[in-house]
């Protein structure tokens, strides 16, 4: 990587986004939005702009904190890197609602629709989060010899992975919000640390993306139903 790569002064917490497993290598690409036509592809799939790329390798299911900071501050779509339009979407988990912000940047509605088709964490293919960090085995996770490259910091220990490792997948909802209500939340007392997109705003529409299976809860409901029928 070039040694003159610039890193914006704003930082974004690296441990909060939900990082998906690598998508299945489907070859059909007709469903990709037109705005993604110039994005690179791997196995026929569009590489999200926000994915970490290093040494000519793209690591699906990861979030580059430098790009995340740019996307949040400049209102860019995390998939195509283009400016958001009058309405944008967020992939929101229950934990995001509890803390009041979505850690990952927003998307165009059509880019979210594409992600829903191909991201295992959104389309329900993945039942749980990774047990090992993607950077440990992926070629993009190998540090380079360029002293000006920020790769050691970006691919360093991921605190969030330890918390997510092997945990059942989250539920996801698609929130559509008017661009006039786009706001960013920062860490208390640290305005340079970006937390994510503020969720305490008027929402135009909420649609379910996926519902993770809850075997224990299903068994409890079945037991309660059986008891109530007695």
PDB file of N, CA and C in Angstrom, residues 7-13 49-50 63-76 105 182 184 192 194:
ATOM      1  N   UNK A   7      -5.260   9.302   6.706  1.00  0.00           N
ATOM      2  CA  UNK A   7      -6.263   8.788   7.630  1.00  0.00           C
ATOM      3  C   UNK A   7      -6.970   9.971   8.242  1.00  0.00           C
ATOM      4  N   UNK A   8      -8.308  10.035   8.162  1.00  0.00           N
ATOM      5  CA  UNK A   8      -9.030  11.181   8.686  1.00  0.00           C
ATOM      6  C   UNK A   8      -8.855  11.292  10.188  1.00  0.00           C
ATOM      7  N   UNK A   9      -8.881  12.510  10.730  1.00  0.00           N
ATOM      8  CA  UNK A   9      -8.667  12.706  12.153  1.00  0.00           C
ATOM      9  C   UNK A   9      -9.756  12.076  13.004  1.00  0.00           C
ATOM     10  N   UNK A  10     -10.966  11.949  12.469  1.00  0.00           N
ATOM     11  CA  UNK A  10     -12.035  11.336  13.227  1.00  0.00           C
ATOM     12  C   UNK A  10     -11.818   9.838  13.280  1.00  0.00           C
ATOM     13  N   UNK A  11     -12.168   9.244  14.384  1.00  0.00           N
ATOM     14  CA  UNK A  11     -12.039   7.797  14.523  1.00  0.00           C
ATOM     15  C   UNK A  11     -13.401   7.198  14.772  1.00  0.00           C
ATOM     16  N   UNK A  12     -13.491   5.909  14.517  1.00  0.00           N
ATOM     17  CA  UNK A  12     -14.752   5.213  14.731  1.00  0.00           C
ATOM     18  C   UNK A  12     -14.463   3.960  15.532  1.00  0.00           C
ATOM     19  N   UNK A  13     -15.303   3.656  16.500  1.00  0.00           N
ATOM     20  CA  UNK A  13     -15.081   2.477  17.318  1.00  0.00           C
ATOM     21  C   UNK A  13     -15.067   1.246  16.444  1.00  0.00           C
ATOM     22  N   UNK A  49     -17.755  -1.324  -0.341  1.00  0.00           N
ATOM     23  CA  UNK A  49     -16.692  -0.332  -0.193  1.00  0.00           C
ATOM     24  C   UNK A  49     -16.130  -0.323   1.223  1.00  0.00           C
ATOM     25  N   UNK A  50     -16.965  -0.591   2.208  1.00  0.00           N
ATOM     26  CA  UNK A  50     -16.536  -0.517   3.590  1.00  0.00           C
ATOM     27  C   UNK A  50     -15.691  -1.709   4.015  1.00  0.00           C
ATOM     28  N   UNK A  63     -15.159  -4.611   8.564  1.00  0.00           N
ATOM     29  CA  UNK A  63     -15.392  -3.171   8.441  1.00  0.00           C
ATOM     30  C   UNK A  63     -14.059  -2.448   8.619  1.00  0.00           C
ATOM     31  N   UNK A  64     -13.672  -1.695   7.608  1.00  0.00           N
ATOM     32  CA  UNK A  64     -12.477  -0.860   7.688  1.00  0.00           C
ATOM     33  C   UNK A  64     -12.842   0.404   8.463  1.00  0.00           C
ATOM     34  N   UNK A  65     -12.264   0.633   9.646  1.00  0.00           N
ATOM     35  CA  UNK A  65     -12.652   1.789  10.456  1.00  0.00           C
ATOM     36  C   UNK A  65     -12.368   3.127   9.795  1.00  0.00           C
ATOM     37  N   UNK A  66     -11.356   3.180   8.938  1.00  0.00           N
ATOM     38  CA  UNK A  66     -11.061   4.429   8.232  1.00  0.00           C
ATOM     39  C   UNK A  66     -12.184   4.765   7.258  1.00  0.00           C
ATOM     40  N   UNK A  67     -12.618   3.757   6.497  1.00  0.00           N
ATOM     41  CA  UNK A  67     -13.720   3.966   5.560  1.00  0.00           C
ATOM     42  C   UNK A  67     -15.026   4.212   6.304  1.00  0.00           C
ATOM     43  N   UNK A  68     -15.212   3.536   7.421  1.00  0.00           N
ATOM     44  CA  UNK A  68     -16.432   3.742   8.203  1.00  0.00           C
ATOM     45  C   UNK A  68     -16.535   5.183   8.668  1.00  0.00           C
ATOM     46  N   UNK A  69     -15.420   5.749   9.105  1.00  0.00           N
ATOM     47  CA  UNK A  69     -15.406   7.143   9.536  1.00  0.00           C
ATOM     48  C   UNK A  69     -15.768   8.076   8.389  1.00  0.00           C
ATOM     49  N   UNK A  70     -15.221   7.801   7.210  1.00  0.00           N
ATOM     50  CA  UNK A  70     -15.525   8.627   6.039  1.00  0.00           C
ATOM     51  C   UNK A  70     -16.995   8.499   5.658  1.00  0.00           C
ATOM     52  N   UNK A  71     -17.499   7.264   5.691  1.00  0.00           N
ATOM     53  CA  UNK A  71     -18.895   7.042   5.311  1.00  0.00           C
ATOM     54  C   UNK A  71     -19.845   7.762   6.264  1.00  0.00           C
ATOM     55  N   UNK A  72     -19.562   7.695   7.555  1.00  0.00           N
ATOM     56  CA  UNK A  72     -20.420   8.338   8.540  1.00  0.00           C
ATOM     57  C   UNK A  72     -20.412   9.856   8.387  1.00  0.00           C
ATOM     58  N   UNK A  73     -19.233  10.431   8.261  1.00  0.00           N
ATOM     59  CA  UNK A  73     -19.122  11.888   8.229  1.00  0.00           C
ATOM     60  C   UNK A  73     -19.567  12.491   6.905  1.00  0.00           C
ATOM     61  N   UNK A  74     -19.391  11.762   5.808  1.00  0.00           N
ATOM     62  CA  UNK A  74     -19.721  12.306   4.488  1.00  0.00           C
ATOM     63  C   UNK A  74     -21.015  11.742   3.908  1.00  0.00           C
ATOM     64  N   UNK A  75     -21.761  10.973   4.722  1.00  0.00           N
ATOM     65  CA  UNK A  75     -23.046  10.429   4.303  1.00  0.00           C
ATOM     66  C   UNK A  75     -22.911   9.579   3.043  1.00  0.00           C
ATOM     67  N   UNK A  76     -22.004   8.614   3.109  1.00  0.00           N
ATOM     68  CA  UNK A  76     -21.758   7.722   1.984  1.00  0.00           C
ATOM     69  C   UNK A  76     -22.353   6.357   2.260  1.00  0.00           C
ATOM     70  N   UNK A 105     -22.321   2.176   8.885  1.00  0.00           N
ATOM     71  CA  UNK A 105     -22.877   3.263   8.064  1.00  0.00           C
ATOM     72  C   UNK A 105     -24.131   2.848   7.312  1.00  0.00           C
ATOM     73  N   UNK A 182     -30.682  12.587   9.240  1.00  0.00           N
ATOM     74  CA  UNK A 182     -29.400  11.888   9.376  1.00  0.00           C
ATOM     75  C   UNK A 182     -28.549  12.598  10.426  1.00  0.00           C
ATOM     76  N   UNK A 184     -25.251  11.846  13.488  1.00  0.00           N
ATOM     77  CA  UNK A 184     -24.206  10.956  13.978  1.00  0.00           C
ATOM     78  C   UNK A 184     -24.073  11.109  15.485  1.00  0.00           C
ATOM     79  N   UNK A 192     -14.539  13.227  18.746  1.00  0.00           N
ATOM     80  CA  UNK A 192     -13.814  12.685  17.588  1.00  0.00           C
ATOM     81  C   UNK A 192     -14.033  11.184  17.424  1.00  0.00           C
ATOM     82  N   UNK A 194     -16.539   8.435  16.692  1.00  0.00           N
ATOM     83  CA  UNK A 194     -17.873   8.265  16.130  1.00  0.00           C
ATOM     84  C   UNK A 194     -18.444   6.906  16.527  1.00  0.00           C
TER      85      UNK A 194
END
